[in-house]
Structure formats: structure tokens, C-alpha cells
PDB file of C-alpha atoms in Angstrom:
ATOM      1  CA  UNK A 227      13.171 -23.561  42.011  1.00 54.00           C
ATOM      2  CA  UNK A 228      10.084 -23.996  39.812  1.00 55.00           C
ATOM      3  CA  UNK A 229       7.912 -22.021  42.223  1.00 59.00           C
ATOM      4  CA  UNK A 230      10.461 -19.201  42.324  1.00 67.00           C
ATOM      5  CA  UNK A 231      10.602 -19.060  38.501  1.00 67.00           C
ATOM      6  CA  UNK A 232       6.818 -18.961  38.309  1.00 66.00           C
ATOM      7  CA  UNK A 233       6.690 -16.093  40.815  1.00 66.00           C
ATOM      8  CA  UNK A 234       9.318 -14.183  38.827  1.00 67.00           C
ATOM      9  CA  UNK A 235       7.212 -14.637  35.677  1.00 67.00           C
ATOM     10  CA  UNK A 236       4.128 -13.357  37.520  1.00 66.00           C
ATOM     11  CA  UNK A 237       6.076 -10.331  38.749  1.00 66.00           C
ATOM     12  CA  UNK A 238       7.408  -9.497  35.266  1.00 66.00           C
ATOM     13  CA  UNK A 239       3.941  -9.790  33.759  1.00 66.00           C
ATOM     14  CA  UNK A 240       2.437  -7.673  36.550  1.00 63.00           C
ATOM     15  CA  UNK A 241       4.995  -4.931  35.890  1.00 61.00           C
ATOM     16  CA  UNK A 242       4.179  -4.985  32.176  1.00 61.00           C
ATOM     17  CA  UNK A 243       0.444  -4.864  32.877  1.00 62.00           C
ATOM     18  CA  UNK A 244       0.938  -1.928  35.275  1.00 56.00           C
ATOM     19  CA  UNK A 245       2.786   0.091  32.625  1.00 58.00           C
ATOM     20  CA  UNK A 246       0.283  -0.862  29.962  1.00 59.00           C
ATOM     21  CA  UNK A 247      -2.727   0.042  32.095  1.00 58.00           C
ATOM     22  CA  UNK A 248      -1.252   3.502  32.629  1.00 54.00           C
ATOM     23  CA  UNK A 249      -1.146   3.858  28.835  1.00 54.00           C
ATOM     24  CA  UNK A 250      -4.674   2.518  28.367  1.00 57.00           C
ATOM     25  CA  UNK A 251      -6.074   4.968  30.929  1.00 47.00           C
ATOM     26  CA  UNK A 252      -4.866   7.743  28.626  1.00 51.00           C
ATOM     27  CA  UNK A 253      -5.991   5.853  25.525  1.00 52.00           C
ATOM     28  CA  UNK A 254      -8.290   7.685  23.118  1.00 49.00           C
ATOM     29  CA  UNK A 255      -8.875   6.317  19.649  1.00 47.00           C
ATOM     30  CA  UNK A 256      -8.667   9.840  18.221  1.00 47.00           C
ATOM     31  CA  UNK A 257      -5.493  10.706  20.125  1.00 53.00           C
ATOM     32  CA  UNK A 258      -2.439  10.218  17.914  1.00 47.00           C
ATOM     33  CA  UNK A 259      -0.113  11.406  20.688  1.00 50.00           C
ATOM     34  CA  UNK A 260      -0.548   8.219  22.754  1.00 60.00           C
ATOM     35  CA  UNK A 261       2.766   7.077  24.240  1.00 76.00           C
ATOM     36  CA  UNK A 262       4.801   5.110  21.700  1.00 83.00           C
ATOM     37  CA  UNK A 263       8.335   3.939  22.498  1.00 86.00           C
ATOM     38  CA  UNK A 264       9.980   2.096  19.571  1.00 89.00           C
ATOM     39  CA  UNK A 265      12.812  -0.331  20.358  1.00 90.00           C
ATOM     40  CA  UNK A 266      15.012  -2.401  18.038  1.00 91.00           C
ATOM     41  CA  UNK A 267      13.379  -5.823  18.303  1.00 92.00           C
ATOM     42  CA  UNK A 268      13.630  -9.326  16.860  1.00 93.00           C
ATOM     43  CA  UNK A 269      10.016 -10.310  16.170  1.00 95.00           C
ATOM     44  CA  UNK A 270      10.964 -13.986  16.441  1.00 96.00           C
ATOM     45  CA  UNK A 271      12.537 -13.550  19.888  1.00 95.00           C
ATOM     46  CA  UNK A 272       9.721 -11.324  21.151  1.00 96.00           C
ATOM     47  CA  UNK A 273       7.026 -13.716  19.966  1.00 97.00           C
ATOM     48  CA  UNK A 274       8.833 -16.762  21.335  1.00 96.00           C
ATOM     49  CA  UNK A 275       9.179 -15.098  24.762  1.00 95.00           C
ATOM     50  CA  UNK A 276       5.429 -14.425  24.907  1.00 95.00           C
ATOM     51  CA  UNK A 277       4.708 -17.980  23.735  1.00 96.00           C
ATOM     52  CA  UNK A 278       6.965 -19.422  26.451  1.00 94.00           C
ATOM     53  CA  UNK A 279       5.042 -17.568  29.145  1.00 92.00           C
ATOM     54  CA  UNK A 280       1.981 -19.684  28.224  1.00 94.00           C
ATOM     55  CA  UNK A 281       3.756 -23.056  28.575  1.00 92.00           C
ATOM     56  CA  UNK A 282       2.234 -23.942  31.934  1.00 91.00           C
ATOM     57  CA  UNK A 283      -1.248 -22.862  30.809  1.00 92.00           C
ATOM     58  CA  UNK A 284      -0.947 -25.157  27.778  1.00 94.00           C
ATOM     59  CA  UNK A 285       0.112 -28.049  30.007  1.00 93.00           C
ATOM     60  CA  UNK A 286      -2.700 -27.427  32.502  1.00 92.00           C
ATOM     61  CA  UNK A 287      -5.309 -27.535  29.729  1.00 94.00           C
ATOM     62  CA  UNK A 288      -3.591 -30.397  27.869  1.00 95.00           C
ATOM     63  CA  UNK A 289      -3.234 -28.250  24.755  1.00 95.00           C
ATOM     64  CA  UNK A 290      -1.124 -29.572  21.883  1.00 95.00           C
ATOM     65  CA  UNK A 291       0.994 -26.419  21.487  1.00 96.00           C
ATOM     66  CA  UNK A 292       3.514 -25.767  18.732  1.00 96.00           C
ATOM     67  CA  UNK A 293       5.695 -22.744  17.861  1.00 97.00           C
ATOM     68  CA  UNK A 294       7.389 -22.475  14.468  1.00 97.00           C
ATOM     69  CA  UNK A 295       9.413 -19.641  12.984  1.00 95.00           C
ATOM     70  CA  UNK A 296      11.590 -18.789  10.026  1.00 93.00           C
ATOM     71  CA  UNK A 297      15.051 -17.266  10.307  1.00 90.00           C
ATOM     72  CA  UNK A 298      14.360 -13.548   9.942  1.00 91.00           C
ATOM     73  CA  UNK A 299      17.479 -11.418   9.537  1.00 84.00           C
ATOM     74  CA  UNK A 300      15.799  -8.054  10.082  1.00 90.00           C
ATOM     75  CA  UNK A 301      15.172  -6.203  13.321  1.00 91.00           C
ATOM     76  CA  UNK A 302      11.934  -4.211  13.590  1.00 94.00           C
ATOM     77  CA  UNK A 303      11.422  -0.927  15.421  1.00 92.00           C
ATOM     78  CA  UNK A 304       8.336  -1.568  17.561  1.00 94.00           C
ATOM     79  CA  UNK A 305       6.950  -0.642  20.955  1.00 93.00           C
ATOM     80  CA  UNK A 306       7.795  -3.977  22.595  1.00 93.00           C
ATOM     81  CA  UNK A 307       5.305  -3.635  25.439  1.00 90.00           C
ATOM     82  CA  UNK A 308       2.409  -2.934  23.093  1.00 92.00           C
ATOM     83  CA  UNK A 309       3.236  -5.688  20.587  1.00 95.00           C
ATOM     84  CA  UNK A 310       3.811  -8.175  23.424  1.00 94.00           C
ATOM     85  CA  UNK A 311       0.408  -7.260  24.831  1.00 91.00           C
ATOM     86  CA  UNK A 312      -1.267  -7.667  21.437  1.00 94.00           C
ATOM     87  CA  UNK A 313       0.216 -11.165  21.029  1.00 95.00           C
ATOM     88  CA  UNK A 314      -0.673 -12.088  24.616  1.00 93.00           C
ATOM     89  CA  UNK A 315      -4.257 -11.090  23.901  1.00 92.00           C
ATOM     90  CA  UNK A 316      -4.476 -13.364  20.845  1.00 94.00           C
ATOM     91  CA  UNK A 317      -2.978 -16.299  22.749  1.00 94.00           C
ATOM     92  CA  UNK A 318      -5.256 -15.704  25.747  1.00 92.00           C
ATOM     93  CA  UNK A 319      -8.314 -15.748  23.493  1.00 91.00           C
ATOM     94  CA  UNK A 320      -7.163 -18.935  21.756  1.00 93.00           C
ATOM     95  CA  UNK A 321      -6.521 -20.615  25.098  1.00 92.00           C
ATOM     96  CA  UNK A 322      -9.900 -19.493  26.436  1.00 91.00           C
ATOM     97  CA  UNK A 323     -11.935 -20.722  23.458  1.00 91.00           C
ATOM     98  CA  UNK A 324      -9.988 -23.929  22.706  1.00 93.00           C
ATOM     99  CA  UNK A 325     -11.311 -26.970  24.586  1.00 93.00           C
ATOM    100  CA  UNK A 326      -9.155 -29.257  26.721  1.00 94.00           C
ATOM    101  CA  UNK A 327      -7.062 -31.470  24.464  1.00 94.00           C
ATOM    102  CA  UNK A 328      -7.239 -29.031  21.551  1.00 95.00           C
ATOM    103  CA  UNK A 329      -4.351 -27.496  19.617  1.00 96.00           C
ATOM    104  CA  UNK A 330      -2.766 -24.060  19.219  1.00 97.00           C
ATOM    105  CA  UNK A 331      -0.080 -23.193  16.686  1.00 97.00           C
ATOM    106  CA  UNK A 332       1.882 -19.938  16.601  1.00 97.00           C
ATOM    107  CA  UNK A 333       4.051 -19.113  13.610  1.00 97.00           C
ATOM    108  CA  UNK A 334       6.326 -16.242  12.592  1.00 97.00           C
ATOM    109  CA  UNK A 335       7.238 -16.048   8.923  1.00 96.00           C
ATOM    110  CA  UNK A 336       8.109 -13.634   6.129  1.00 96.00           C
ATOM    111  CA  UNK A 337       4.959 -13.213   4.052  1.00 96.00           C
ATOM    112  CA  UNK A 338       6.488 -10.955   1.411  1.00 95.00           C
ATOM    113  CA  UNK A 339       9.850  -9.413   0.561  1.00 93.00           C
ATOM    114  CA  UNK A 340      10.347  -6.650  -1.992  1.00 92.00           C
ATOM    115  CA  UNK A 341      13.387  -4.631  -2.988  1.00 91.00           C
ATOM    116  CA  UNK A 342      12.676  -2.159  -0.204  1.00 91.00           C
ATOM    117  CA  UNK A 343      10.357  -3.868   2.308  1.00 93.00           C
ATOM    118  CA  UNK A 344      10.033  -6.917   4.550  1.00 94.00           C
ATOM    119  CA  UNK A 345       6.590  -8.097   5.681  1.00 96.00           C
ATOM    120  CA  UNK A 346       6.316 -10.559   8.592  1.00 97.00           C
ATOM    121  CA  UNK A 347       3.178 -12.434   9.659  1.00 98.00           C
ATOM    122  CA  UNK A 348       2.619 -13.495  13.271  1.00 98.00           C
ATOM    123  CA  UNK A 349      -0.180 -16.089  13.276  1.00 97.00           C
ATOM    124  CA  UNK A 350      -2.141 -17.739  16.086  1.00 97.00           C
ATOM    125  CA  UNK A 351      -4.185 -20.731  14.916  1.00 96.00           C
ATOM    126  CA  UNK A 352      -6.401 -22.839  17.173  1.00 96.00           C
ATOM    127  CA  UNK A 353      -8.897 -25.686  17.091  1.00 94.00           C
ATOM    128  CA  UNK A 354     -11.341 -23.777  19.256  1.00 91.00           C
ATOM    129  CA  UNK A 355     -15.040 -22.994  18.957  1.00 90.00           C
ATOM    130  CA  UNK A 356     -14.524 -20.691  15.974  1.00 90.00           C
ATOM    131  CA  UNK A 357     -16.353 -17.524  14.953  1.00 88.00           C
ATOM    132  CA  UNK A 358     -19.289 -17.303  12.595  1.00 86.00           C
ATOM    133  CA  UNK A 359     -18.974 -15.424   9.310  1.00 86.00           C
ATOM    134  CA  UNK A 360     -21.400 -12.738  10.472  1.00 84.00           C
ATOM    135  CA  UNK A 361     -19.407 -12.150  13.678  1.00 86.00           C
ATOM    136  CA  UNK A 362     -16.033 -11.984  11.915  1.00 87.00           C
ATOM    137  CA  UNK A 363     -16.881  -8.572  10.486  1.00 84.00           C
ATOM    138  CA  UNK A 364     -17.587  -7.192  13.983  1.00 86.00           C
ATOM    139  CA  UNK A 365     -15.038  -8.686  16.379  1.00 88.00           C
ATOM    140  CA  UNK A 366     -12.619  -5.747  16.059  1.00 88.00           C
ATOM    141  CA  UNK A 367     -15.359  -3.239  16.900  1.00 84.00           C
ATOM    142  CA  UNK A 368     -15.167  -1.611  20.288  1.00 73.00           C
ATOM    143  CA  UNK A 369     -17.133  -3.448  23.011  1.00 64.00           C
ATOM    144  CA  UNK A 370     -18.547  -6.028  20.596  1.00 63.00           C
ATOM    145  CA  UNK A 371     -20.135  -9.049  22.304  1.00 61.00           C
ATOM    146  CA  UNK A 372     -20.860 -12.113  20.194  1.00 56.00           C
ATOM    147  CA  UNK A 373     -24.412 -13.507  20.383  1.00 53.00           C
ATOM    148  CA  UNK A 374     -22.971 -16.739  21.771  1.00 50.00           C
ATOM    149  CA  UNK A 375     -21.832 -14.824  24.847  1.00 44.00           C
ATOM    150  CA  UNK A 376     -18.147 -14.886  23.929  1.00 49.00           C
ATOM    151  CA  UNK A 377     -16.882 -11.433  24.799  1.00 45.00           C
ATOM    152  CA  UNK A 378     -14.162 -10.539  22.319  1.00 44.00           C
ATOM    153  CA  UNK A 379     -13.467  -7.000  23.508  1.00 43.00           C
ATOM    154  CA  UNK A 380     -14.217  -6.975  27.225  1.00 38.00           C
ATOM    155  CA  UNK A 381     -13.676 -10.483  28.550  1.00 39.00           C
ATOM    156  CA  UNK A 382     -10.998 -11.720  30.928  1.00 39.00           C
ATOM    157  CA  UNK A 383      -7.769  -9.791  31.283  1.00 38.00           C
ATOM    158  CA  UNK A 384      -7.349  -9.282  27.540  1.00 42.00           C
ATOM    159  CA  UNK A 385      -6.965  -5.836  26.052  1.00 54.00           C
ATOM    160  CA  UNK A 386      -9.834  -6.361  23.650  1.00 81.00           C
ATOM    161  CA  UNK A 387      -9.423  -6.819  19.931  1.00 90.00           C
ATOM    162  CA  UNK A 388     -10.297  -3.195  19.195  1.00 88.00           C
ATOM    163  CA  UNK A 389      -7.293  -1.965  21.187  1.00 87.00           C
ATOM    164  CA  UNK A 390      -5.115  -4.735  19.711  1.00 92.00           C
ATOM    165  CA  UNK A 391      -6.102  -3.492  16.248  1.00 93.00           C
ATOM    166  CA  UNK A 392      -5.252   0.075  17.269  1.00 91.00           C
ATOM    167  CA  UNK A 393      -1.806  -1.047  18.518  1.00 93.00           C
ATOM    168  CA  UNK A 394      -1.096  -2.902  15.264  1.00 96.00           C
ATOM    169  CA  UNK A 395      -2.272  -0.010  13.104  1.00 94.00           C
ATOM    170  CA  UNK A 396      -0.136   2.366  15.178  1.00 92.00           C
ATOM    171  CA  UNK A 397       2.773   0.252  13.915  1.00 95.00           C
ATOM    172  CA  UNK A 398       1.466   0.675  10.338  1.00 94.00           C
ATOM    173  CA  UNK A 399       0.520  -2.994  10.378  1.00 97.00           C
ATOM    174  CA  UNK A 400      -2.623  -5.022   9.731  1.00 97.00           C
ATOM    175  CA  UNK A 401      -4.594  -7.587  11.715  1.00 97.00           C
ATOM    176  CA  UNK A 402      -7.333  -9.901  10.492  1.00 96.00           C
ATOM    177  CA  UNK A 403      -9.082 -13.137  11.403  1.00 95.00           C
ATOM    178  CA  UNK A 404     -10.137 -16.220   9.478  1.00 94.00           C
ATOM    179  CA  UNK A 405     -12.486 -18.683  11.116  1.00 92.00           C
ATOM    180  CA  UNK A 406     -15.181 -21.282  10.767  1.00 88.00           C
ATOM    181  CA  UNK A 407     -17.712 -21.902  13.518  1.00 89.00           C
ATOM    182  CA  UNK A 408     -16.902 -25.100  15.375  1.00 86.00           C
ATOM    183  CA  UNK A 409     -13.576 -25.604  13.597  1.00 89.00           C
ATOM    184  CA  UNK A 410     -11.227 -22.974  15.035  1.00 92.00           C
ATOM    185  CA  UNK A 411      -9.748 -19.598  14.184  1.00 94.00           C
ATOM    186  CA  UNK A 412      -6.585 -18.019  12.805  1.00 96.00           C
ATOM    187  CA  UNK A 413      -5.550 -14.469  13.736  1.00 96.00           C
ATOM    188  CA  UNK A 414      -2.773 -12.757  11.791  1.00 98.00           C
ATOM    189  CA  UNK A 415      -0.719  -9.682  12.672  1.00 98.00           C
ATOM    190  CA  UNK A 416       1.308  -8.357   9.724  1.00 98.00           C
ATOM    191  CA  UNK A 417       4.156  -5.931  10.422  1.00 97.00           C
ATOM    192  CA  UNK A 418       6.620  -4.418   7.960  1.00 95.00           C
ATOM    193  CA  UNK A 419       9.897  -2.557   7.901  1.00 92.00           C
ATOM    194  CA  UNK A 420      11.920  -0.659   5.333  1.00 89.00           C
ATOM    195  CA  UNK A 421      15.124  -2.564   4.702  1.00 84.00           C
ATOM    196  CA  UNK A 422      17.079   0.700   4.656  1.00 76.00           C
ATOM    197  CA  UNK A 423      15.760   1.598   8.122  1.00 68.00           C
ATOM    198  CA  UNK A 424      16.461  -1.708   9.832  1.00 69.00           C
ATOM    199  CA  UNK A 425      19.114  -3.393  11.889  1.00 64.00           C
ATOM    200  CA  UNK A 426      20.373  -6.463  10.027  1.00 68.00           C
ATOM    201  CA  UNK A 427      21.336  -9.612  11.900  1.00 60.00           C
ATOM    202  CA  UNK A 428      24.414 -11.077  10.245  1.00 52.00           C
ATOM    203  CA  UNK A 429      24.057 -14.822   9.820  1.00 47.00           C
ATOM    204  CA  UNK A 430      27.773 -15.442   9.230  1.00 41.00           C
ATOM    205  CA  UNK A 431      30.236 -15.593  12.135  1.00 39.00           C
ATOM    206  CA  UNK A 432      29.236 -14.192  15.508  1.00 40.00           C
ATOM    207  CA  UNK A 433      25.705 -13.009  16.219  1.00 38.00           C
ATOM    208  CA  UNK A 434      26.755  -9.441  15.446  1.00 38.00           C
ATOM    209  CA  UNK A 435      24.242  -6.668  14.764  1.00 39.00           C
ATOM    210  CA  UNK A 436      24.993  -3.870  12.289  1.00 38.00           C
ATOM    211  CA  UNK A 437      23.207  -0.556  12.080  1.00 38.00           C
ATOM    212  CA  UNK A 438      21.928   0.103   8.571  1.00 37.00           C
ATOM    213  CA  UNK A 439      20.918   3.754   8.250  1.00 38.00           C
ATOM    214  CA  UNK A 440      18.492   3.576  11.168  1.00 39.00           C
ATOM    215  CA  UNK A 441      16.219   6.613  11.132  1.00 32.00           C
TER     216      UNK A 441
END
């Protein structure tokens, strides 16, 4: 039933939060030995799963929600729990600061491909209240509170953008924000992988995965 499915979703999220909180308790920005468990992951599938968990919240707030993605043939080695939590944080912030009837778009796309590397951008764009230019330079600082009272690093159940940035950088990635006050925001997480160190999803025939010199 619908209620049963919702309860199962709550339970799964609670289990993830429990594990993550245990990691955060031990978190120290100068501690490079923080627990890191890489898993072969499809960024499209991971992102879509997180997006789907917000469906009811979008409906409740009458948000025009859209998810778009490219076909990405490469599998990334990431700590799934940490990257899921980073994406959840961005979506939670967008939902919080986007008014009823607003819009949120999430996209997953290859931003660059070289002979050796693949770069993928995970974007969350919203029509929310936006962030001023002066605040944009500070929102990833630890415990930063915007003058408007929007708490970017302590509010709600989010991890805080400082910890999200630390998670992304632990994956040798980048995160940044573009915004205009009163017109919405766009947050981007960019992750990369060496082609020679990646699983490749074969597009022809069955959905077969081949190991390609995985380190």
C-alpha cells in the first residue's frame, strides 16, 4: 500500500542518516582518515533515486519538478552514502527556499570528456528566493548564517554546505553555486573519473557491465 511504501522509505532514510551521523560525529576537517567506502556507482541511477525520494514533498508544495539526464556509459567509484547525502542536502535547500508553486530542475550530464577523463555535472536549479552576490562567497563556510536569516550550514536536517563541500572534495570533485537574489539558485557538483579506472556500461545487447582495469 501507499502508506507501507512511505514507511519503508522513511525507514531506509533513517538507516542512512544513522550511519551518516556516526561518520559526522567523527568528522574533523583536518582528518584525512575519515571513513570513505567507494562503491561502483551509476551517477544517473544514484541521483534519480534521491530525486524520487522527494516526489511527495514536491507534490505537497505544488512544485513543478523535473529530472533530466544524459546516457552516461561510465560507472564512478564513490562513497554512495556520502554523495547521496550531499545531493539530498541540495534538494532539501531548494525545496525549503522555493515558494509554493515554484520549480526545481535536477540534471545529470557530461560536462567534459577528454582522452583520459570523464567529467559529470549534477545540477540542482530552483526558482527560489536566491542568494545575494555578497553571500555567495560565504555560503560554503562553516556555520555561515545569511543576514536574511536563511541558515545555509545549520538549518533543518541538512548536513550544511561546508560538509557537503568536504564530501565532494574528498571525491576530488568541485561544488559551486550561481544565484541571483529573488530569482533562484543553481548548485553544481562536478565529479570525474579516469576512463581506464572505470566500469563501462555496454550500450549494445544486454545491460552487461565490464571491468576495465579497475584500480
